[in-house]
mmCIF file of C-alpha atoms in Angstrom:
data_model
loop_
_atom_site.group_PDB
_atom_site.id
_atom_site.type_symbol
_atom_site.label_atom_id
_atom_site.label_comp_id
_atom_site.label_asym_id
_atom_site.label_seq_id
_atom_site.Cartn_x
_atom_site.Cartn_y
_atom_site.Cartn_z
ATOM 1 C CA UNK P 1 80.736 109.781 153.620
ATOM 2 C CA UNK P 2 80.213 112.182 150.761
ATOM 3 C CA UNK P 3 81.128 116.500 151.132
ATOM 4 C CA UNK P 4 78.511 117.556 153.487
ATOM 5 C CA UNK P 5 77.435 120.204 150.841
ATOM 6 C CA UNK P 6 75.523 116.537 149.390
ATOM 7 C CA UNK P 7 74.530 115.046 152.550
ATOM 8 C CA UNK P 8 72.863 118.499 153.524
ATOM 9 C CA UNK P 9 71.208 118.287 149.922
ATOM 10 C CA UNK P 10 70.371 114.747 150.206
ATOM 11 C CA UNK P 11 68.855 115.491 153.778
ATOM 12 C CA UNK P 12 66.734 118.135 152.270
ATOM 13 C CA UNK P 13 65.482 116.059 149.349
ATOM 14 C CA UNK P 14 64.866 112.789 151.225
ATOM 15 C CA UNK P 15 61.834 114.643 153.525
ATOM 16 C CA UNK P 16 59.701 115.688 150.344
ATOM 17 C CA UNK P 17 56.686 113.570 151.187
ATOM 18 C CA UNK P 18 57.632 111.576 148.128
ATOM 19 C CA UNK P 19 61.891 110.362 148.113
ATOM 20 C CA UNK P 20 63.375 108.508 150.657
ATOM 21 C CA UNK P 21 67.165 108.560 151.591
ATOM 22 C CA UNK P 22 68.370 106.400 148.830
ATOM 23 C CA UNK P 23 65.980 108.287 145.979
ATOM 24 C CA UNK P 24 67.153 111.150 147.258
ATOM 25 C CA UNK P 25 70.820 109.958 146.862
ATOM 26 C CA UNK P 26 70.312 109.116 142.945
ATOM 27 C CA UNK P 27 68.167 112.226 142.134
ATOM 28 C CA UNK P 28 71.176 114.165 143.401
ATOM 29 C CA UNK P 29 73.824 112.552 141.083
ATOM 30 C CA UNK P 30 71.457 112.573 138.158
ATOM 31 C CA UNK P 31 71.199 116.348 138.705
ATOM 32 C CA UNK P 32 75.630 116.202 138.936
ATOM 33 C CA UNK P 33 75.336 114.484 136.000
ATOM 34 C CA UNK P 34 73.454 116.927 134.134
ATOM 35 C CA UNK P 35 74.137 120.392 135.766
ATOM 36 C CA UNK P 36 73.564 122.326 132.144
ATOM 37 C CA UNK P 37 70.185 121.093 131.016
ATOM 38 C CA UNK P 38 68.436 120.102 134.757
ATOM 39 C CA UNK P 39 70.599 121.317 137.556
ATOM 40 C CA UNK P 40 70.457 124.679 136.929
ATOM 41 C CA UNK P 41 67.019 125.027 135.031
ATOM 42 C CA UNK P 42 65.869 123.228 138.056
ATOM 43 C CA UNK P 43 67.276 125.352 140.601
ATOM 44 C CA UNK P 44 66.105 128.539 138.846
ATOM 45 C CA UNK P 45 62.605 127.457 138.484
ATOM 46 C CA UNK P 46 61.994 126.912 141.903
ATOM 47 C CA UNK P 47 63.267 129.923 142.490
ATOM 48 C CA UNK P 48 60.404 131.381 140.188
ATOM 49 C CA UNK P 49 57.844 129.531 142.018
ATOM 50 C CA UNK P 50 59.298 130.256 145.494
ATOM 51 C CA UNK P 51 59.093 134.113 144.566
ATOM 52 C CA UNK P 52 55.702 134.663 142.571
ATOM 53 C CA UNK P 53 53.569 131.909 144.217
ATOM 54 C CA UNK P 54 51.443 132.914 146.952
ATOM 55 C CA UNK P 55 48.080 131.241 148.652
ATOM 56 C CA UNK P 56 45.269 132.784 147.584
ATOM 57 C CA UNK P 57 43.400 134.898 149.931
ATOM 58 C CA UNK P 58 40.052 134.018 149.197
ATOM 59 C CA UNK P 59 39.715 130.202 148.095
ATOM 60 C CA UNK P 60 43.682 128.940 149.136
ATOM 61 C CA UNK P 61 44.651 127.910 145.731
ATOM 62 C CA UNK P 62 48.240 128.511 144.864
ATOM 63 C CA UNK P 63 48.775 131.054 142.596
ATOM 64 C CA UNK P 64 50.674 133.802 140.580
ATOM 65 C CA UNK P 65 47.792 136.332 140.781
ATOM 66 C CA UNK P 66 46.313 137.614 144.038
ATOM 67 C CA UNK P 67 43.321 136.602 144.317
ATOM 68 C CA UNK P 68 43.981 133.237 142.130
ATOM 69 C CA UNK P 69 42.930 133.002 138.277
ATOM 70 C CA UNK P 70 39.879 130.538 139.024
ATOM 71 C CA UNK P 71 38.550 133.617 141.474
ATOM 72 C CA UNK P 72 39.079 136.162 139.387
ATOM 73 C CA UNK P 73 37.483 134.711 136.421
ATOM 74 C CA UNK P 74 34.001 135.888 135.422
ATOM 75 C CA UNK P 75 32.827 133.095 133.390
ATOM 76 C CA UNK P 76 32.877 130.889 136.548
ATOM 77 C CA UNK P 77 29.712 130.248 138.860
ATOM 78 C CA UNK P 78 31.576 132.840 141.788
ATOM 79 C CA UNK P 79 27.966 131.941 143.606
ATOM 80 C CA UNK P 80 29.083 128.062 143.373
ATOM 81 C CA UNK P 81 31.984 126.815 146.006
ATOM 82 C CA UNK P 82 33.384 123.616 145.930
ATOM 83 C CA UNK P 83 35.162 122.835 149.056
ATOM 84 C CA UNK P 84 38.669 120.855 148.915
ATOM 85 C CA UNK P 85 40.774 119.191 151.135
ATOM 86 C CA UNK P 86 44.315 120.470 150.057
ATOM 87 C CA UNK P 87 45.437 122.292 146.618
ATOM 88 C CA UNK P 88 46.289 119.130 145.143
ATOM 89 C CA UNK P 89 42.578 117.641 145.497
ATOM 90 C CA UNK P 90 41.703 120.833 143.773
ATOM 91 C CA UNK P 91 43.922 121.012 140.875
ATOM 92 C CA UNK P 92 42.902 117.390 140.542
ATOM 93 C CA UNK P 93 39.726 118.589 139.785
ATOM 94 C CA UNK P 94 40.421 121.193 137.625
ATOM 95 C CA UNK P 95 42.572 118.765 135.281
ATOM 96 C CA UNK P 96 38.794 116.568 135.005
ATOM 97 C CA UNK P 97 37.472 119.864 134.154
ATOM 98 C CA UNK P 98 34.432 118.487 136.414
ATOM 99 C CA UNK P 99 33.226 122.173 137.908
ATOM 100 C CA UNK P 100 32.892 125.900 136.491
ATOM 101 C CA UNK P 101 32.215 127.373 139.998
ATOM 102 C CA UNK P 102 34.738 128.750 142.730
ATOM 103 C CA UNK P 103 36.997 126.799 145.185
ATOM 104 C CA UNK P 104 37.610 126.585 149.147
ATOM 105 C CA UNK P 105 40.878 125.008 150.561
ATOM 106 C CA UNK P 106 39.600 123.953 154.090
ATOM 107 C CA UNK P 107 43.720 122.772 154.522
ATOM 108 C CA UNK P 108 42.754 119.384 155.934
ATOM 109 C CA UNK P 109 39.724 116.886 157.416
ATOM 110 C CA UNK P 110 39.261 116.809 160.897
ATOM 111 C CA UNK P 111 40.857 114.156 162.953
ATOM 112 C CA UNK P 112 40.652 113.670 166.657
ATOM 113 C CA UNK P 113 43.962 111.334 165.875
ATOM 114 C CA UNK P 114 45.929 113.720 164.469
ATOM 115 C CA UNK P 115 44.082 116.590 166.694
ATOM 116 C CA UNK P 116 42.774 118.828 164.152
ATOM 117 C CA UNK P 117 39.397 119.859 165.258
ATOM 118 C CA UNK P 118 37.468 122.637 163.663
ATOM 119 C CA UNK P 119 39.636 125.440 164.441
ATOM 120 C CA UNK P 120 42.416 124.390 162.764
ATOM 121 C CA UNK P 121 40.567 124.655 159.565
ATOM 122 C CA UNK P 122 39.298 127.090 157.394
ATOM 123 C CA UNK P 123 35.642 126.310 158.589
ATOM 124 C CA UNK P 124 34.918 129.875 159.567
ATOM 125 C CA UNK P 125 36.034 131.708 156.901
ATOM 126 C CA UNK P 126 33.767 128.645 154.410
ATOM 127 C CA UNK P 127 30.684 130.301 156.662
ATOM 128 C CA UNK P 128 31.313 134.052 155.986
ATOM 129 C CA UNK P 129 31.926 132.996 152.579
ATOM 130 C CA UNK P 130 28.633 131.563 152.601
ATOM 131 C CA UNK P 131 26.898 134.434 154.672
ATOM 132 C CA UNK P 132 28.388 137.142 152.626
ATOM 133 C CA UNK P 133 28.754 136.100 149.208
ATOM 134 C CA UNK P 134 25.592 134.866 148.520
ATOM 135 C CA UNK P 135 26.854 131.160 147.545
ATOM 136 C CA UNK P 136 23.873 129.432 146.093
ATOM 137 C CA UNK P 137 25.724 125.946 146.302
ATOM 138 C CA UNK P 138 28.239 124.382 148.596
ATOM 139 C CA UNK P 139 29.747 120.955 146.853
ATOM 140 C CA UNK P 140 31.575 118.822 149.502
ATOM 141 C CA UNK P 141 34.392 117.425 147.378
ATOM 142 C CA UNK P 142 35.830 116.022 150.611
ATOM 143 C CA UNK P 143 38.113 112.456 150.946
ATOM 144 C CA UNK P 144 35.926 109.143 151.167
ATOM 145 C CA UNK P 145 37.325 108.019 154.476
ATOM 146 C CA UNK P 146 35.799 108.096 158.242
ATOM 147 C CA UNK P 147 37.720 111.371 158.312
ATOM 148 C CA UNK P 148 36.350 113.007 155.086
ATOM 149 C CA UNK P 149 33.153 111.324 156.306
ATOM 150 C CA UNK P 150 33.108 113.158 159.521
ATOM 151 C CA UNK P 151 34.056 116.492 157.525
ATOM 152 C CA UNK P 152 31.255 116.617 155.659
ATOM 153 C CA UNK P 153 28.499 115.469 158.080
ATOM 154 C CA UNK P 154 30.014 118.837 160.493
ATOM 155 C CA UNK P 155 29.882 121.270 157.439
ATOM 156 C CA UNK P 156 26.523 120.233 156.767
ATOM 157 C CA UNK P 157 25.408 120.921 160.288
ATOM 158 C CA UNK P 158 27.272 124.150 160.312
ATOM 159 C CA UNK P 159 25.636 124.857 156.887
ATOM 160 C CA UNK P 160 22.030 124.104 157.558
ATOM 161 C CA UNK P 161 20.784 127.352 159.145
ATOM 162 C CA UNK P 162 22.080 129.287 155.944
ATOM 163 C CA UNK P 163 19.875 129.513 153.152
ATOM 164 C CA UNK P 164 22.328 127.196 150.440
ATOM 165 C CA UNK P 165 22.229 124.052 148.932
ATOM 166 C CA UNK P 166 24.811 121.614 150.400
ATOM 167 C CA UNK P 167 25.848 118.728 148.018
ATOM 168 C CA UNK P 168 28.949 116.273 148.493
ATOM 169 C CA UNK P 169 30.171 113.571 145.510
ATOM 170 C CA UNK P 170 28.391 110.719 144.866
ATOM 171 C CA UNK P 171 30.389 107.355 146.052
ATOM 172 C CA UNK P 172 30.268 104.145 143.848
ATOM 173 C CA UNK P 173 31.747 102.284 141.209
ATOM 174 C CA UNK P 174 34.934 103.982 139.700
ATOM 175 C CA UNK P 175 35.460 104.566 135.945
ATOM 176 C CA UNK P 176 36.520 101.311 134.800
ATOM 177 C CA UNK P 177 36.092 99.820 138.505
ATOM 178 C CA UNK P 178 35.743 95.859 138.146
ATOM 179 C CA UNK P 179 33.622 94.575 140.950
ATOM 180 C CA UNK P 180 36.202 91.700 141.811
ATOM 181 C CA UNK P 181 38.711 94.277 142.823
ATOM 182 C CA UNK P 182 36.916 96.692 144.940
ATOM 183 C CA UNK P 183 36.535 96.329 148.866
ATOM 184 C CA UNK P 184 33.452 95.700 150.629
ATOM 185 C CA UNK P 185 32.636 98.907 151.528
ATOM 186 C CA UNK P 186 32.291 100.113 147.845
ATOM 187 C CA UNK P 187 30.525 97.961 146.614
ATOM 188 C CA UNK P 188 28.095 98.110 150.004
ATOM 189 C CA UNK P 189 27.628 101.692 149.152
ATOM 190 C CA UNK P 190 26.981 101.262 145.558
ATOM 191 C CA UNK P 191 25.037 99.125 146.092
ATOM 192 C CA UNK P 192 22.783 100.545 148.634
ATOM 193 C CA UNK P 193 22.921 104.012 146.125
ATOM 194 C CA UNK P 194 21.681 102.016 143.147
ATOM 195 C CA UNK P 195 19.921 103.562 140.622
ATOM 196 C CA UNK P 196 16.468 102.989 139.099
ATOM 197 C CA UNK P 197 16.574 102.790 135.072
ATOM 198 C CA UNK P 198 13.552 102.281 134.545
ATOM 199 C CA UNK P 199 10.615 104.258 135.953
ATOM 200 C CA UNK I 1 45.805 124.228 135.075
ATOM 201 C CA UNK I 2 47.584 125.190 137.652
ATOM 202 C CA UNK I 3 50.117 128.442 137.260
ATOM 203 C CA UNK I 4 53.273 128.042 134.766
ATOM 204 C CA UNK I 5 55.918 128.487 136.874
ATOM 205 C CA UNK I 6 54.635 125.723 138.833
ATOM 206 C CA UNK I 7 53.596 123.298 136.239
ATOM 207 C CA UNK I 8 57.884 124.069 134.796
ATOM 208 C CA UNK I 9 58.597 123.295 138.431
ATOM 209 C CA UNK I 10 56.612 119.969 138.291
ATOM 210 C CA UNK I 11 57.881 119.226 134.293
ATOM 211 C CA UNK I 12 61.587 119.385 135.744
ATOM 212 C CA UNK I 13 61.017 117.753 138.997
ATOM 213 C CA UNK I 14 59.239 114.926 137.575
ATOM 214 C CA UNK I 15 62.166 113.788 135.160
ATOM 215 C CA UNK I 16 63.929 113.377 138.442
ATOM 216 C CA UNK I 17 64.740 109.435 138.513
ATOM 217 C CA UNK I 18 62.315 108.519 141.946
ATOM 218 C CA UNK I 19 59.941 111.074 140.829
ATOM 219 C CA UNK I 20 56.629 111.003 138.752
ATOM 220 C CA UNK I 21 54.000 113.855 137.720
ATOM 221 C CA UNK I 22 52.037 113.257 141.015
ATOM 222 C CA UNK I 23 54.645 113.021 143.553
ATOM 223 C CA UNK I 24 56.807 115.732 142.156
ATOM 224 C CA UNK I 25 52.863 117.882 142.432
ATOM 225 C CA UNK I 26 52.872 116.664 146.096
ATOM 226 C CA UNK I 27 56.652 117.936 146.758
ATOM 227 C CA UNK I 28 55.902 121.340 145.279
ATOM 228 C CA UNK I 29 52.795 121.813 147.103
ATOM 229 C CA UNK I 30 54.570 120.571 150.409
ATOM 230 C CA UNK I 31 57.398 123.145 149.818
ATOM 231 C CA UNK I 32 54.907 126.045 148.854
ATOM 232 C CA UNK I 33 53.773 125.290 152.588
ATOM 233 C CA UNK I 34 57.195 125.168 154.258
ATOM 234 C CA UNK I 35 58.607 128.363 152.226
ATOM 235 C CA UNK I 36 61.211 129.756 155.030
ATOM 236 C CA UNK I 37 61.678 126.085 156.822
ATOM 237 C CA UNK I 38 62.278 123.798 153.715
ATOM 238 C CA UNK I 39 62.102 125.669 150.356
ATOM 239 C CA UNK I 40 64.561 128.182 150.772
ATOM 240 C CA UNK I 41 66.907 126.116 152.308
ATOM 241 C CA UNK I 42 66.595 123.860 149.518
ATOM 242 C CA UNK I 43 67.371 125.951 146.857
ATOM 243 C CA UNK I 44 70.197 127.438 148.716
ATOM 244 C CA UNK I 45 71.601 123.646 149.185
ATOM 245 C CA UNK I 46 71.135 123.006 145.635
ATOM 246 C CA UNK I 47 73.100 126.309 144.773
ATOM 247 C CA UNK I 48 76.047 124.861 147.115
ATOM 248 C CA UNK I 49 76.244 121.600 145.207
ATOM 249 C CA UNK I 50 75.602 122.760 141.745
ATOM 250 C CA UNK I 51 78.584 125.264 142.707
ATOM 251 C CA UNK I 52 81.200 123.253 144.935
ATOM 252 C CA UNK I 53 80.475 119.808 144.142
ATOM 253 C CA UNK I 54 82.492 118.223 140.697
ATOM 254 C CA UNK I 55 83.827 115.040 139.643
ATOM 255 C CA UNK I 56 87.190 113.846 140.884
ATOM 256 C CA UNK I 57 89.422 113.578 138.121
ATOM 257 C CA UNK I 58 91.061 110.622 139.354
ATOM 258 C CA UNK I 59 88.615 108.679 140.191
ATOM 259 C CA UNK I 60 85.588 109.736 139.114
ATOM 260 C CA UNK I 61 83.752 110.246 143.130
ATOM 261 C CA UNK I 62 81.563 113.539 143.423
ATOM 262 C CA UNK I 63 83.248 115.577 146.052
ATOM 263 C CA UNK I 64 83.998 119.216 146.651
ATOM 264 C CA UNK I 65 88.194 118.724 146.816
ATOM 265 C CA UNK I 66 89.651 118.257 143.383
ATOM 266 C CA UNK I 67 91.078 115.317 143.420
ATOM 267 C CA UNK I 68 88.779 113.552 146.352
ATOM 268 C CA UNK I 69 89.270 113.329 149.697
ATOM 269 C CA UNK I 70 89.674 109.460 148.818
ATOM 270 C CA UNK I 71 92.258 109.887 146.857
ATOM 271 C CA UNK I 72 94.177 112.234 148.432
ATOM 272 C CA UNK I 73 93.781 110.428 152.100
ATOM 273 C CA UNK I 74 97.117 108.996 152.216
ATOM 274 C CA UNK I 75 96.067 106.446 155.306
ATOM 275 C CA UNK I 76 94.218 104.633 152.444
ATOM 276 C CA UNK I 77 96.189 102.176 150.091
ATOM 277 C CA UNK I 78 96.609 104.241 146.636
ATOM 278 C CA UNK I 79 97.809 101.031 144.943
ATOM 279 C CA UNK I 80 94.603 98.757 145.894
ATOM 280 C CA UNK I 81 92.016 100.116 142.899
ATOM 281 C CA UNK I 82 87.882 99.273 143.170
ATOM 282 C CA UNK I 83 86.327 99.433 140.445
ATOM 283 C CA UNK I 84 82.494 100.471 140.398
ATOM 284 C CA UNK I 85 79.791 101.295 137.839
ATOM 285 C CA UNK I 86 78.991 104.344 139.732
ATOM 286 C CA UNK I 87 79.390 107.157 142.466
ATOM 287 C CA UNK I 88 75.824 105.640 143.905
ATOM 288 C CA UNK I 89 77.914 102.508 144.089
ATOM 289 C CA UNK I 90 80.998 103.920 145.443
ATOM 290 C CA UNK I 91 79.371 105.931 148.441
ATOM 291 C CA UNK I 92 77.509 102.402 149.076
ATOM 292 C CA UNK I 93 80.640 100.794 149.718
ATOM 293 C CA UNK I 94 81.871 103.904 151.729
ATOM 294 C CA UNK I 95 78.878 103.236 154.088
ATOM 295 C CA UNK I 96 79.714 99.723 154.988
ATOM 296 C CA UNK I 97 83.413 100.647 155.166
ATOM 297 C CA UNK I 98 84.644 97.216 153.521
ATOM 298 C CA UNK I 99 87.095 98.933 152.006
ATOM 299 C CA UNK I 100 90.312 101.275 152.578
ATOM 300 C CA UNK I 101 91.766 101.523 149.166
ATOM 301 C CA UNK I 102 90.762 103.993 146.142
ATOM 302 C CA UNK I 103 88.160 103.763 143.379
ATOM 303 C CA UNK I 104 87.369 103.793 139.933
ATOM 304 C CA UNK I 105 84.264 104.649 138.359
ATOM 305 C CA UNK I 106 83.457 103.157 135.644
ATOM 306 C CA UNK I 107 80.570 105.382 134.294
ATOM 307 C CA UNK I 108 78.194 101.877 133.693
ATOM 308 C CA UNK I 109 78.527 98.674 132.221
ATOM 309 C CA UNK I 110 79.065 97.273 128.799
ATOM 310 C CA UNK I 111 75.563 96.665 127.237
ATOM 311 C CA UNK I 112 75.044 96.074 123.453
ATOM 312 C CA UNK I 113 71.170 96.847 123.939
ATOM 313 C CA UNK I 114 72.113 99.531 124.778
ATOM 314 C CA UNK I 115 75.044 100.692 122.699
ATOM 315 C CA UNK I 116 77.659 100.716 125.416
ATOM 316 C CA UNK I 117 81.049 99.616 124.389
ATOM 317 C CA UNK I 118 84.551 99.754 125.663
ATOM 318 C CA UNK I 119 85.134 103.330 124.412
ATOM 319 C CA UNK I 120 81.842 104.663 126.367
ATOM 320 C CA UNK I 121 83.585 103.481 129.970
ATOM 321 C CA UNK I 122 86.611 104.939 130.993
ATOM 322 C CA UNK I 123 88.241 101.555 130.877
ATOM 323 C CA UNK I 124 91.240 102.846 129.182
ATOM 324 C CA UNK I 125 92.042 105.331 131.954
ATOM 325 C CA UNK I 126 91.917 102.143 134.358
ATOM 326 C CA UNK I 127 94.435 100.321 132.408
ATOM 327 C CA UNK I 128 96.642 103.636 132.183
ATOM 328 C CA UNK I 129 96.415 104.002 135.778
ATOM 329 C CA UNK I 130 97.297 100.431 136.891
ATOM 330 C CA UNK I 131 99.982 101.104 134.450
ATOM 331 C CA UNK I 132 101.438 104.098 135.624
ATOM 332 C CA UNK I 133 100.614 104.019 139.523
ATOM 333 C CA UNK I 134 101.915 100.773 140.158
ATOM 334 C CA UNK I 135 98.871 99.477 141.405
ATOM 335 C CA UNK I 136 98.620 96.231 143.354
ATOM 336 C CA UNK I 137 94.949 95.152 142.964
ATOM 337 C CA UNK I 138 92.347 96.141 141.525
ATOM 338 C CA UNK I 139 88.596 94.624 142.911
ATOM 339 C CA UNK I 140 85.861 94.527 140.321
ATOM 340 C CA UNK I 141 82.959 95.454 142.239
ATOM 341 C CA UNK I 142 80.229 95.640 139.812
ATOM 342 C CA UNK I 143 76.819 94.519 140.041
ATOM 343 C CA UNK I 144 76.415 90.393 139.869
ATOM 344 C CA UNK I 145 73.782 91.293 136.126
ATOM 345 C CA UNK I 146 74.184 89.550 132.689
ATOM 346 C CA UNK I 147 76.153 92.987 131.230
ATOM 347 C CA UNK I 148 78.137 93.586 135.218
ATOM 348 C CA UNK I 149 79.512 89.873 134.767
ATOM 349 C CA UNK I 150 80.171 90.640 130.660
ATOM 350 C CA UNK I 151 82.023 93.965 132.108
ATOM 351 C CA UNK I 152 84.205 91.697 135.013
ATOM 352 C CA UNK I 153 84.986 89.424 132.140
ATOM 353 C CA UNK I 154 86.240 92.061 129.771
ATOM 354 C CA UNK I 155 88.270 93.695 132.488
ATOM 355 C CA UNK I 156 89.726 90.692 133.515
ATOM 356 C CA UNK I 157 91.138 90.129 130.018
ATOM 357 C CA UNK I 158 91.919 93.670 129.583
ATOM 358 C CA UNK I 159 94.150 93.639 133.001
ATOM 359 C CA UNK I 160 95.594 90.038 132.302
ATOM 360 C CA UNK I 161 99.038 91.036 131.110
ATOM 361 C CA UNK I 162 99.675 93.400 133.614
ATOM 362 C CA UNK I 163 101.688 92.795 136.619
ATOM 363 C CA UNK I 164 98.436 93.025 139.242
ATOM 364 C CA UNK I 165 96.058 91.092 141.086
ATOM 365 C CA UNK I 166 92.613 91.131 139.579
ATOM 366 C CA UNK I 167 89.458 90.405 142.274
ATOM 367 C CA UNK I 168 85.682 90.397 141.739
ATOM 368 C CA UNK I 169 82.897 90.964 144.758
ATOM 369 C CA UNK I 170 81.869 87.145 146.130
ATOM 370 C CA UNK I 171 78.279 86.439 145.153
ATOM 371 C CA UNK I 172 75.987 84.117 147.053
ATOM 372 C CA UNK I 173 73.206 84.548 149.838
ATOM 373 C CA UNK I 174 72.909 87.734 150.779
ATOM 374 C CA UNK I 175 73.125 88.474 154.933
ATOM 375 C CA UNK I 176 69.958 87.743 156.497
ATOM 376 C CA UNK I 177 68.599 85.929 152.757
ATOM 377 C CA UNK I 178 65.883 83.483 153.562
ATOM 378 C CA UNK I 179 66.791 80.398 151.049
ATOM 379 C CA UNK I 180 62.917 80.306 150.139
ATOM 380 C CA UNK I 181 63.121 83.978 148.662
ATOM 381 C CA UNK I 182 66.024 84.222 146.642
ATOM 382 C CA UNK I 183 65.990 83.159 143.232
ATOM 383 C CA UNK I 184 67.138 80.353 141.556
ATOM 384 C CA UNK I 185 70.364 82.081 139.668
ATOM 385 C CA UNK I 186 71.333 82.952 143.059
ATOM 386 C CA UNK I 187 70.759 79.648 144.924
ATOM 387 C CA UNK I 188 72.725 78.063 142.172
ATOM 388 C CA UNK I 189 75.228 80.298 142.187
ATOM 389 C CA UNK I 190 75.875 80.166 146.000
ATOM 390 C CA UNK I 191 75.636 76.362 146.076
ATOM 391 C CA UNK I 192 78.387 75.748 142.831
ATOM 392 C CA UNK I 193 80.595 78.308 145.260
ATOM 393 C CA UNK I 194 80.065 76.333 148.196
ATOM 394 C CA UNK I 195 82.760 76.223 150.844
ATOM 395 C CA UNK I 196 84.406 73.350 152.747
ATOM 396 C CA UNK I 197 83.984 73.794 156.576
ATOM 397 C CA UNK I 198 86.160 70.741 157.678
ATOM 398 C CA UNK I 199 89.644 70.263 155.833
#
């Protein structure tokens, strides 16, 4: 159809996890239309990020700086590790500004589905961590499905010989959450987790 | 948050037309995890369209041949011109192969709202080249909206003294359109248009 310099482009594009074939398609003539002020700036900052971005060694977060800013810095709990699913859960968490402690990118959940069992994530490492660091605190900040589920109730049995707390997130009623709208199993859970306000 | 080069990454990904702040995050973070597979090949791509690819200046198509290959494939009927509001339009019509003439794009429609006249299309260029290429016919195929129909009827009137046939698209039920789904505009429309079966 189009020069195969576009279809290869448009092939590229359309497996990010987020565009399809046909969003693919526009974002490519937007970017034709507009070669000065997006193409190019576009094209040269991914090459910035493909060059100075690396995982960092110790927790996984992406990074300039080797190990990552949030390791490096001093004024955070380095005794404190909240273990992540992927990068993305973790920068979520750093835009809430919910945690001054460290990070650890475990790179998935487990999932006898998809056939990632405990070796295919950073388990081991999250145990010398624990072992040689002297963590104080391991928060599961882990997905709230059967997967996530599952994560959590193995790192807490590999956990328990070591001498740290083990915490995960509480599950209830989002922000703003009307009841009407959540599922079941919500408002099961929050309900079963209720709180006593008076004493 | 997160590093600079990859929040600039994320800024000019997200203005992308199918992309928002989160999914253009997710795309980044998938890349940084397919650097040699996906990443680099995607910025070389890029660099091969942003440097081969321009617009035709007959006819307005995206293509790396200047003029097209469309317009310089001389097994297609130069004198039969399509008119469309865009190359996303055009290479739509290339996929179903309904047609073996040339094209025109428009660059849009007319819209008042939002300050797109006559002298914002290159409507004049059509009317020069019907003019000076002796074309035959020239199909409005532009998209059955309030400003595509305005468009049709001001190119219709623009092309009326001239010595060619002037055609718009049919509209009606789509293939495969369930009566029950489609809306009224278009049920009207298809039933005002019916056609006799007997004779």
């Amino acid at each position: 159809m189009s020069a195969p310099e576009i279809e290869r482009l448009i092939g590229l594009l359309s497996k990010l996890p987020a565009l399809g074939p046909r969003s693919a398609r526009r974002a490519v003539l937007y970017l034709l239309n507009k070669r000065e002020s997006h193409f190019a700036p576009l094209i040269e900052a991914m090459h910035q990020v493909l060059d100075n971005i690396s995982a960092c060694p110790v927790c996984g977060n992406m990074d300039t700086t080797v190990p990552c800013a949030i390791c490096q810095n001093e004024s955070r709990n380095q005794r404190q590790v909240c273990v992540v699913q992927d990068v993305a859960d973790l920068w979520a968490l750093e835009r809430a500004g919910a945690f001054k402690g460290v990070y650890h990118v475990l790179g998935g959940v487990l999932s006898a589905l998809d056939g990632i069992g405990p070796e295919e994530l950073k388990i081991q490492e999250l145990v010398d961590r624990v072992v040689n660091q002297n963590v104080s605190e391991v928060v599961l900040a882990l997905p709230a499905t059967i997967e996530g589920q599952a994560t959590v109730h193995y790192l807490s049995d590999r956990l328990a010989d070591l001498n740290v707390t083990v915490s995960m997130l509480s599950r209830g009623v989002p922000v703003g959450g009307e009841l009407d709208y959540l599922d079941d199993g919500t408002l099961q859970m929050a309900f079963n987790a209720r709180r006593r306000l008076n004493t």
